[in-house]
Short mmCIF file of N, CA and C in Angstrom, two decimals:
data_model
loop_
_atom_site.label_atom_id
_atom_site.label_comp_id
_atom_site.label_asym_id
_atom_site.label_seq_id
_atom_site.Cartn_x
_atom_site.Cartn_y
_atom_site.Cartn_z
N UNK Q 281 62.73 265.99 -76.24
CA UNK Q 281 63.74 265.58 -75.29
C UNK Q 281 65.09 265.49 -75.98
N UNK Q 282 66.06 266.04 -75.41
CA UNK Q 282 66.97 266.01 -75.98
C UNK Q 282 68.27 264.66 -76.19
N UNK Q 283 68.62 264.04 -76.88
CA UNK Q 283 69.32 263.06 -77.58
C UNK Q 283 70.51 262.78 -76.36
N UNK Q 284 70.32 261.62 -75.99
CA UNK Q 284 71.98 261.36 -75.35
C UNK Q 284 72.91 261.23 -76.53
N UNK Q 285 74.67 261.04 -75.78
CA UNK Q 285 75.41 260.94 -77.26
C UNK Q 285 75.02 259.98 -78.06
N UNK Q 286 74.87 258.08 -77.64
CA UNK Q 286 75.08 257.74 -78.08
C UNK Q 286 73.99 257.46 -78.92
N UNK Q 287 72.85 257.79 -78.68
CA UNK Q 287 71.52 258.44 -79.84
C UNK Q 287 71.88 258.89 -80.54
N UNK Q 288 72.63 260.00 -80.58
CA UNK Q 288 72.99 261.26 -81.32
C UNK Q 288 73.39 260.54 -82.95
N UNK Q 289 75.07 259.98 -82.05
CA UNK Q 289 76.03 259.08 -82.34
C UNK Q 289 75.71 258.22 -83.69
N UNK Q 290 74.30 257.33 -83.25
CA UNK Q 290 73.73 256.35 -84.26
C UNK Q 290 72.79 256.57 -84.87
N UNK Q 291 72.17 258.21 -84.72
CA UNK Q 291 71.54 259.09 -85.88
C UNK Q 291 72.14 259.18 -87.12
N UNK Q 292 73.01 259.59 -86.28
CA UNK Q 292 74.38 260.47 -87.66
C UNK Q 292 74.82 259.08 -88.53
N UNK Q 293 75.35 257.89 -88.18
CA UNK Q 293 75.81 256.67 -88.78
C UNK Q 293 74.84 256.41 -89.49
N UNK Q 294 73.88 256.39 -89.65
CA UNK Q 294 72.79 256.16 -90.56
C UNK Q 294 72.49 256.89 -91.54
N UNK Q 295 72.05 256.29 -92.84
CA UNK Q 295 72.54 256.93 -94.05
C UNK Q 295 71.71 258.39 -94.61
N UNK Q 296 71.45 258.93 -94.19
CA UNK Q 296 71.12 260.25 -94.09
C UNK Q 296 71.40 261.51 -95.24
N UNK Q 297 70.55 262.20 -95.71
CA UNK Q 297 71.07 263.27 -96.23
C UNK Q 297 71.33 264.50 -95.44
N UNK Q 298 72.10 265.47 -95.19
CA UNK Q 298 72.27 266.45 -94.26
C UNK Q 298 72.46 267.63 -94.61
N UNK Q 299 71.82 269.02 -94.30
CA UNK Q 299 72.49 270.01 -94.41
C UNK Q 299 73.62 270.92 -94.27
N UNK Q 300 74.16 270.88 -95.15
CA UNK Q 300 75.67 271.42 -94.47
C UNK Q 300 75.12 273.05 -94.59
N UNK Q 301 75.88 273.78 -93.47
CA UNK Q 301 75.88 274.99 -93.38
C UNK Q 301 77.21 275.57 -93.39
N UNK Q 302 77.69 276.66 -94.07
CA UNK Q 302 78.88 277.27 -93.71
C UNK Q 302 78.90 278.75 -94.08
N UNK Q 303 79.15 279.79 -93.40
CA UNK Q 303 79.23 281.14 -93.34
C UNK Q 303 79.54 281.25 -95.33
N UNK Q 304 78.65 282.66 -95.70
CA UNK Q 304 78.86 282.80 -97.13
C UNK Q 304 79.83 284.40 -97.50
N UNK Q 305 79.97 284.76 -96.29
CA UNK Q 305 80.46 286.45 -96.40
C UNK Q 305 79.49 287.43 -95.43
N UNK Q 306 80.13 288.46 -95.28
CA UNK Q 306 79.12 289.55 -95.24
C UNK Q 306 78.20 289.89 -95.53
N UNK Q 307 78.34 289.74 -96.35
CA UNK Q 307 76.78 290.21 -97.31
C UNK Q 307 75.59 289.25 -97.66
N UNK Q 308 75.91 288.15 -97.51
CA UNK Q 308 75.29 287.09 -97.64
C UNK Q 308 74.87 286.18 -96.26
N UNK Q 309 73.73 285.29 -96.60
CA UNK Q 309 73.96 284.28 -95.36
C UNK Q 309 74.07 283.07 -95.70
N UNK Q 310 74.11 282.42 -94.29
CA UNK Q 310 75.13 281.18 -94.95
C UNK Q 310 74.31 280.38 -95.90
N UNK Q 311 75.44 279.50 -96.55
CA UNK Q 311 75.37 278.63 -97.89
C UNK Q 311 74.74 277.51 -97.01
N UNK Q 312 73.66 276.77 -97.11
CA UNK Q 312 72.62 275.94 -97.14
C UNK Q 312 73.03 275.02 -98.28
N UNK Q 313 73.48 273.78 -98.16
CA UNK Q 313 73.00 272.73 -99.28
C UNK Q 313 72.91 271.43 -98.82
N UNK Q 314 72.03 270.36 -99.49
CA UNK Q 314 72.27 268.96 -99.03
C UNK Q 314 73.35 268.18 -99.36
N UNK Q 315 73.94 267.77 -98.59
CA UNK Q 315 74.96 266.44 -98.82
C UNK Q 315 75.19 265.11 -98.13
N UNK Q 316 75.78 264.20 -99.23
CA UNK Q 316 75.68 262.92 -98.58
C UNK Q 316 77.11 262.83 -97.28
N UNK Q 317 76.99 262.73 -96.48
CA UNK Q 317 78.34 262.42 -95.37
C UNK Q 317 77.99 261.30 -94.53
N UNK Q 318 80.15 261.16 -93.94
CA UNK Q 318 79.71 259.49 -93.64
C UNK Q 318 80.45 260.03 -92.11
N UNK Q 319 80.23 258.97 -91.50
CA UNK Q 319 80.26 259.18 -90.06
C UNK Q 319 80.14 257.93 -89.31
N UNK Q 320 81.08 257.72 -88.65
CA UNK Q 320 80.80 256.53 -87.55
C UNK Q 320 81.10 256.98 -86.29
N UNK Q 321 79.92 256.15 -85.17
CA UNK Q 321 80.15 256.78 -83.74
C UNK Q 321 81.69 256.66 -83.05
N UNK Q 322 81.62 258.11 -82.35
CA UNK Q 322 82.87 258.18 -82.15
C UNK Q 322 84.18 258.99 -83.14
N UNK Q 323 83.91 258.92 -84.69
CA UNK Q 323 84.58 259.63 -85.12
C UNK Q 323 84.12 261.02 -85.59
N UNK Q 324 84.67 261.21 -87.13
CA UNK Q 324 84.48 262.63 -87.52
C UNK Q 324 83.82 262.73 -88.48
N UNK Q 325 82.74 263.63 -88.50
CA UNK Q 325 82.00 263.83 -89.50
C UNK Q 325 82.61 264.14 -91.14
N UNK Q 326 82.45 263.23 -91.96
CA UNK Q 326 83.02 263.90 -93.42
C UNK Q 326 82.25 263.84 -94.54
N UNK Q 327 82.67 265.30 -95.24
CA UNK Q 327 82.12 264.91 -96.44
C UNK Q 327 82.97 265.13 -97.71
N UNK Q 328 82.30 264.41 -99.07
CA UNK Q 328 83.32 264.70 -100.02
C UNK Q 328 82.44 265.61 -100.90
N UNK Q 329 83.51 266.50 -101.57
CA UNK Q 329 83.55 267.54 -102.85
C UNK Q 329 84.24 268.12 -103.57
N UNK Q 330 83.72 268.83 -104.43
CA UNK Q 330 84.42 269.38 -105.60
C UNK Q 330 85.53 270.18 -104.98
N UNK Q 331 87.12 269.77 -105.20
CA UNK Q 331 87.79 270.32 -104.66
C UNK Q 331 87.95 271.87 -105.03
N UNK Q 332 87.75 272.47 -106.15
CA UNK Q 332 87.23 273.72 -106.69
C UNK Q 332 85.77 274.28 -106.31
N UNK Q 333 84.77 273.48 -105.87
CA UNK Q 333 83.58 273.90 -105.40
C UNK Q 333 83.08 275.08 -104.77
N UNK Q 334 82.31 275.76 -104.64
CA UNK Q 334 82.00 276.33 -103.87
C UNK Q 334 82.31 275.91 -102.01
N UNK Q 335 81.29 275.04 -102.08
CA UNK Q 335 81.30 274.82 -100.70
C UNK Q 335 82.94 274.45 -100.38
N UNK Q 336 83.84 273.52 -100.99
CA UNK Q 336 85.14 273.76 -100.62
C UNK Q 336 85.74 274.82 -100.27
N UNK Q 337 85.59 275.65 -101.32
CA UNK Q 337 86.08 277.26 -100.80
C UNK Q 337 85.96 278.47 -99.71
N UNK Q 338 84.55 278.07 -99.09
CA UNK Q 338 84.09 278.54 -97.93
C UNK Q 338 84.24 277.62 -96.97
N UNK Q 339 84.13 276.83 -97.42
CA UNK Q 339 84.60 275.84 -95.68
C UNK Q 339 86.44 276.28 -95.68
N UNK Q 340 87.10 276.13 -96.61
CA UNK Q 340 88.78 276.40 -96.12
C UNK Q 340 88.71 277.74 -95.84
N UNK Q 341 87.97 278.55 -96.50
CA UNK Q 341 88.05 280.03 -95.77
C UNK Q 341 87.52 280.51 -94.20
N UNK Q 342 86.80 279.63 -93.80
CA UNK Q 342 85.81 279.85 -92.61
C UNK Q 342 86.41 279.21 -91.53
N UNK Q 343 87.21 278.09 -92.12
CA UNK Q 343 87.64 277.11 -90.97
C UNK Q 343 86.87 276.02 -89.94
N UNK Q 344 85.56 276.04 -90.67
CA UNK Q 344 84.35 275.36 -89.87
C UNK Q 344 83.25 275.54 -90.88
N UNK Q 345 82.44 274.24 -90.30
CA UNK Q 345 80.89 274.11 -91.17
C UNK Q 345 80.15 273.29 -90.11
N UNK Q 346 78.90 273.62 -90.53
CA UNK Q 346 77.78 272.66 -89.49
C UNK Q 346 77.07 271.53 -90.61
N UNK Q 347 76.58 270.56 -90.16
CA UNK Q 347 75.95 270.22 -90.56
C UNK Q 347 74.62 269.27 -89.98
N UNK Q 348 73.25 269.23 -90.31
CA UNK Q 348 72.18 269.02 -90.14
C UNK Q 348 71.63 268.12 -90.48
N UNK Q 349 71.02 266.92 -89.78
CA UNK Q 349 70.31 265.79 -90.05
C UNK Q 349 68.87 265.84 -89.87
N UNK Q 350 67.39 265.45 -90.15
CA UNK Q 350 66.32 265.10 -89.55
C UNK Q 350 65.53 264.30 -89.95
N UNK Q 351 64.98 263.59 -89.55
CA UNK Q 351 64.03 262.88 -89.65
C UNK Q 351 62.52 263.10 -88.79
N UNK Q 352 61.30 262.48 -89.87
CA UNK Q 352 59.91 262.42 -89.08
C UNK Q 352 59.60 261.29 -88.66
N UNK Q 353 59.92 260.39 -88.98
CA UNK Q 353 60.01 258.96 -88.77
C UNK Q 353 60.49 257.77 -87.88
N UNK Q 354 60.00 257.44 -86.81
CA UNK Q 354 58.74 257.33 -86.29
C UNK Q 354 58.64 258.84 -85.78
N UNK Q 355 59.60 259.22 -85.28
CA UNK Q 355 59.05 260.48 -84.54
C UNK Q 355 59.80 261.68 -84.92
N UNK Q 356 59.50 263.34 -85.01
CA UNK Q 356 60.34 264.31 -85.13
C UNK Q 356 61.72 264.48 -84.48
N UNK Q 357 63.00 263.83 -85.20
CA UNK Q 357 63.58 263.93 -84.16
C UNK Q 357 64.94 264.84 -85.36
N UNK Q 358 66.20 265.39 -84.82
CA UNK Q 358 67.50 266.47 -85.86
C UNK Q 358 68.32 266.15 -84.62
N UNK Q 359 69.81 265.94 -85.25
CA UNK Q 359 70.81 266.18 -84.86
C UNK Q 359 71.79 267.21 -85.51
N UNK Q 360 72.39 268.11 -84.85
CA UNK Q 360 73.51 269.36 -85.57
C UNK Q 360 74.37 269.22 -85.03
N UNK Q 361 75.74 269.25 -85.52
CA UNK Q 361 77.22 269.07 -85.27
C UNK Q 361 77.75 270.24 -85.81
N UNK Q 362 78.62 271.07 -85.03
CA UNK Q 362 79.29 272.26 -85.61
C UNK Q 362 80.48 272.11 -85.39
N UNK Q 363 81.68 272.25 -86.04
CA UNK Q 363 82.95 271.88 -85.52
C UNK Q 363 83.73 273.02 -86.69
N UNK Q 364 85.37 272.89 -86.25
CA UNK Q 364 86.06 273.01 -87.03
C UNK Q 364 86.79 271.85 -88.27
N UNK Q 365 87.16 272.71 -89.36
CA UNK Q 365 87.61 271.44 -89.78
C UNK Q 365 89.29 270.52 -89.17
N UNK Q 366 89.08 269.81 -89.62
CA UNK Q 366 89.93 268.80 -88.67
C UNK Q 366 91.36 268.60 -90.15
N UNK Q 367 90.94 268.49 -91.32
CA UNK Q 367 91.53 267.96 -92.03
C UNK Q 367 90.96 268.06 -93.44
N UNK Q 368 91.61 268.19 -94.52
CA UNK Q 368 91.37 268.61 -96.04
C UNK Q 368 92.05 267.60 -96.87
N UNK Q 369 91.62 266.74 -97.12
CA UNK Q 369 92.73 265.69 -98.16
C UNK Q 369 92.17 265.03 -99.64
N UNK Q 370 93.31 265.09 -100.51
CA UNK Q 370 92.43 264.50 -101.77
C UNK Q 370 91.14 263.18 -101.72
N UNK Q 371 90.65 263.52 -102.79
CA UNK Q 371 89.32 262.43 -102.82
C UNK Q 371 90.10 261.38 -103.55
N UNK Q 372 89.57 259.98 -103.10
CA UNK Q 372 90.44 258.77 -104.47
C UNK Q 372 88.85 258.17 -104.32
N UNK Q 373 89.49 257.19 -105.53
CA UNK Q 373 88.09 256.48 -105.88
C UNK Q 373 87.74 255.85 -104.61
N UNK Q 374 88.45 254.96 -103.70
CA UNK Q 374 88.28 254.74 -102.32
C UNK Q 374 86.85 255.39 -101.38
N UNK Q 375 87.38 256.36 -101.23
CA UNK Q 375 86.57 257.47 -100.83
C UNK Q 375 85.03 257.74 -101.28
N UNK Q 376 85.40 257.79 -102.60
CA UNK Q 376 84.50 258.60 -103.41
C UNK Q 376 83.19 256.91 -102.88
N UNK Q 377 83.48 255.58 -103.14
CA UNK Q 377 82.90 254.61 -103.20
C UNK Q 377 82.29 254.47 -101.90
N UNK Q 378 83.37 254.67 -100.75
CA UNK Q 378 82.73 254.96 -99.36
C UNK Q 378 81.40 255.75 -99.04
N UNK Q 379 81.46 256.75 -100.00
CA UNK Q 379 80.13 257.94 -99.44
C UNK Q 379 78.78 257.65 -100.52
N UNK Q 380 79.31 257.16 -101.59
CA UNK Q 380 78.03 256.35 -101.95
C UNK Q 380 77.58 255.40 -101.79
N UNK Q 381 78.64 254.65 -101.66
CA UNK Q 381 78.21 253.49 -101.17
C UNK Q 381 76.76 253.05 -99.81
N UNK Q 382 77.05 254.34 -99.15
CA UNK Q 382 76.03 254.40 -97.81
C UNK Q 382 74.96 254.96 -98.64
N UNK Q 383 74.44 255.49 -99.32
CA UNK Q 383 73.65 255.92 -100.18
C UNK Q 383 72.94 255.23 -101.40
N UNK Q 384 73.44 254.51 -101.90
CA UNK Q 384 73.29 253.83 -102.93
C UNK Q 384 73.86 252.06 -103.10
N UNK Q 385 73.60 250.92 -103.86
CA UNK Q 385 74.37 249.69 -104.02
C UNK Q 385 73.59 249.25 -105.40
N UNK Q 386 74.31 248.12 -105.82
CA UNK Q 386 73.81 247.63 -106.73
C UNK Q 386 74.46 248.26 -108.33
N UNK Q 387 73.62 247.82 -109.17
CA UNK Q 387 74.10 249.04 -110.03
C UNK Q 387 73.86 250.11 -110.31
N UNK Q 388 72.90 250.83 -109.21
CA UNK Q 388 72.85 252.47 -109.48
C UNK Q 388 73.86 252.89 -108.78
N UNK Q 389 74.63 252.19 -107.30
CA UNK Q 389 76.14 252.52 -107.09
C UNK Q 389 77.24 252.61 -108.48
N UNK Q 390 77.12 251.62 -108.76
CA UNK Q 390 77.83 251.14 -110.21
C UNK Q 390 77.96 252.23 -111.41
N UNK Q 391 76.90 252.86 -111.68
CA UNK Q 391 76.27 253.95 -112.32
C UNK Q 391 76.99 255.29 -111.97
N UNK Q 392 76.40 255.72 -110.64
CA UNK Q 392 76.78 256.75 -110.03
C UNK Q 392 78.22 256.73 -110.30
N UNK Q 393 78.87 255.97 -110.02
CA UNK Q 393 80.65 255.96 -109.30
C UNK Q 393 81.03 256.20 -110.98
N UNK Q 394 80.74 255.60 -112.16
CA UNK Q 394 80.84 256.37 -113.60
C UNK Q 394 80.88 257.25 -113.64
N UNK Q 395 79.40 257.80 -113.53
CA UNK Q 395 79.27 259.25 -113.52
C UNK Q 395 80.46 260.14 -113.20
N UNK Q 396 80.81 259.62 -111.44
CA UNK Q 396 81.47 260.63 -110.89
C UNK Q 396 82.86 260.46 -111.16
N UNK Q 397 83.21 259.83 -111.65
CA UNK Q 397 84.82 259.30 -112.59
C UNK Q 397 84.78 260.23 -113.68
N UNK Q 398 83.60 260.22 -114.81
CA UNK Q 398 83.84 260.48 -115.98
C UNK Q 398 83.41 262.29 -115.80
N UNK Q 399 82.74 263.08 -114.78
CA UNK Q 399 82.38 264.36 -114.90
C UNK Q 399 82.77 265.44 -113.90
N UNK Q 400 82.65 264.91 -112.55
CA UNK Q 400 82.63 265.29 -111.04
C UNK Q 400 84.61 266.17 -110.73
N UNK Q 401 85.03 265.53 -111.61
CA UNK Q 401 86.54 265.86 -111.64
C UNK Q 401 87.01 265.95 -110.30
N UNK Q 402 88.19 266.57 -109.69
CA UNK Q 402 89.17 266.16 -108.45
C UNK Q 402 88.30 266.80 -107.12
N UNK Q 403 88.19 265.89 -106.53
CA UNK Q 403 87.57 265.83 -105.16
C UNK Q 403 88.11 265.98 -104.28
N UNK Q 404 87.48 266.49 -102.87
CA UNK Q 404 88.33 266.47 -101.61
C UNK Q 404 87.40 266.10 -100.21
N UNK Q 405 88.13 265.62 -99.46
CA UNK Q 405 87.08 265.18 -98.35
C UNK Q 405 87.97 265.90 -97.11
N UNK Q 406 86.73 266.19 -96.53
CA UNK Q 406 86.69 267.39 -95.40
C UNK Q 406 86.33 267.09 -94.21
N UNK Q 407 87.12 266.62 -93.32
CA UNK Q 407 86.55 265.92 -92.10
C UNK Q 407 86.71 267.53 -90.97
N UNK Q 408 85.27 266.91 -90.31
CA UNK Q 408 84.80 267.85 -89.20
C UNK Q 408 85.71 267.35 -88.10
N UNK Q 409 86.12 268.25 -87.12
CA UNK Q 409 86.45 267.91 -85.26
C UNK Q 409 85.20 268.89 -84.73
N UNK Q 410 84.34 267.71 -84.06
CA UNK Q 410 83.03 267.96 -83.50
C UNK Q 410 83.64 269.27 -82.25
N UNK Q 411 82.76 270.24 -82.04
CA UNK Q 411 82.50 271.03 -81.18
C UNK Q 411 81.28 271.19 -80.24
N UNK Q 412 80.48 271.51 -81.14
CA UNK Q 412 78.75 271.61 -80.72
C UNK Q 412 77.89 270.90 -81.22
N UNK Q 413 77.18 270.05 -80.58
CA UNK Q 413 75.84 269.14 -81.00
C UNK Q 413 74.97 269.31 -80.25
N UNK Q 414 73.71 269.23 -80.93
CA UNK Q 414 72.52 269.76 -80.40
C UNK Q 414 71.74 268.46 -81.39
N UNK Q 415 71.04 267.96 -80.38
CA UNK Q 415 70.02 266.49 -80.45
C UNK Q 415 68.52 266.24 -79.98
N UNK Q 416 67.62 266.57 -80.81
CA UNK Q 416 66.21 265.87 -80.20
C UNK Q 416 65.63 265.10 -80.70
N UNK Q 417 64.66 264.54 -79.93
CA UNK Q 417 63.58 263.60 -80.23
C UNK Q 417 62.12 264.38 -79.98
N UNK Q 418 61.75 265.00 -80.51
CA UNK Q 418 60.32 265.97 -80.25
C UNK Q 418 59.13 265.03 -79.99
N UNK Q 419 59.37 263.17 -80.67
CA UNK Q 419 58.02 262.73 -79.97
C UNK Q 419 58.03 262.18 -78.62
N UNK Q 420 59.58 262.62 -77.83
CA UNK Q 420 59.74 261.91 -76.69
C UNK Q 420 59.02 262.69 -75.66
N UNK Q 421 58.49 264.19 -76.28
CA UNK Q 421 58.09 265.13 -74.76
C UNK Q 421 57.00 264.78 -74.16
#
């Protein structure tokens, strides 16, 4: 059965790993990888990365990315959001603390946010403007 919004909505807010998708070229198909993104109902999907990255570079070239949530738990249920991007702006530690933070606390937050200070180098966060979402619950049929 398919997801009302505000299902959808409080899928996505929940701390989730997701597939981002974004076109790879011609010759290729698209770039598949997991990432952590943050999201609250009602706004825009974002995520942060290597501002040199790959995936940076195809999302500013493409002008859009999807990205993919699911869970089995209690029941089979995925949400997908496809949009354009909305906005490209530097990463600050701010940021960077925001998207782990939903992911991680304690001192493996503490840990991580080192890490990504001392190796991860200049970041950028990439907010989606939602277009297409597609929502189910497969144990609702």
């Amino acid at each position: 059965m398919a997801l009302s919004r505000e299902a959808r909505e409080q899928f996505l807010a929940e701390p989730r790993v997701a597939a981002l998708g974004v076109t790879a070229g011609v010759d290729r198909g698209p770039l598949l990888v997991p990432v952590w993104f943050g999201y609250e109902p009602g706004g825009r999907p974002w995520i942060l990365t290597g501002a040199d990255s790959r995936k940076a570079r195809l999302i500013k070239a493409a002008g859009r990315f999807s990205l993919l949530v699911e869970d089995v738990q209690p029941t089979v249920r995925y949400v997908s959001v496809e949009g354009t991007v909305a906005e490209m702006t530097p990463g600050t530690e701010d940021t960077h603390r925001e998207i782990a933070s939903r992911y991680l606390s304690g001192p493996e937050l503490e840990r991580y946010l080192g890490f990504a200070q001392d190796t991860l180098g200049e970041q950028v966060v990439i907010r989606m403007r939602p277009e297409h979402w597609l929502g189910a619950d497969l144990g609702a049929v």
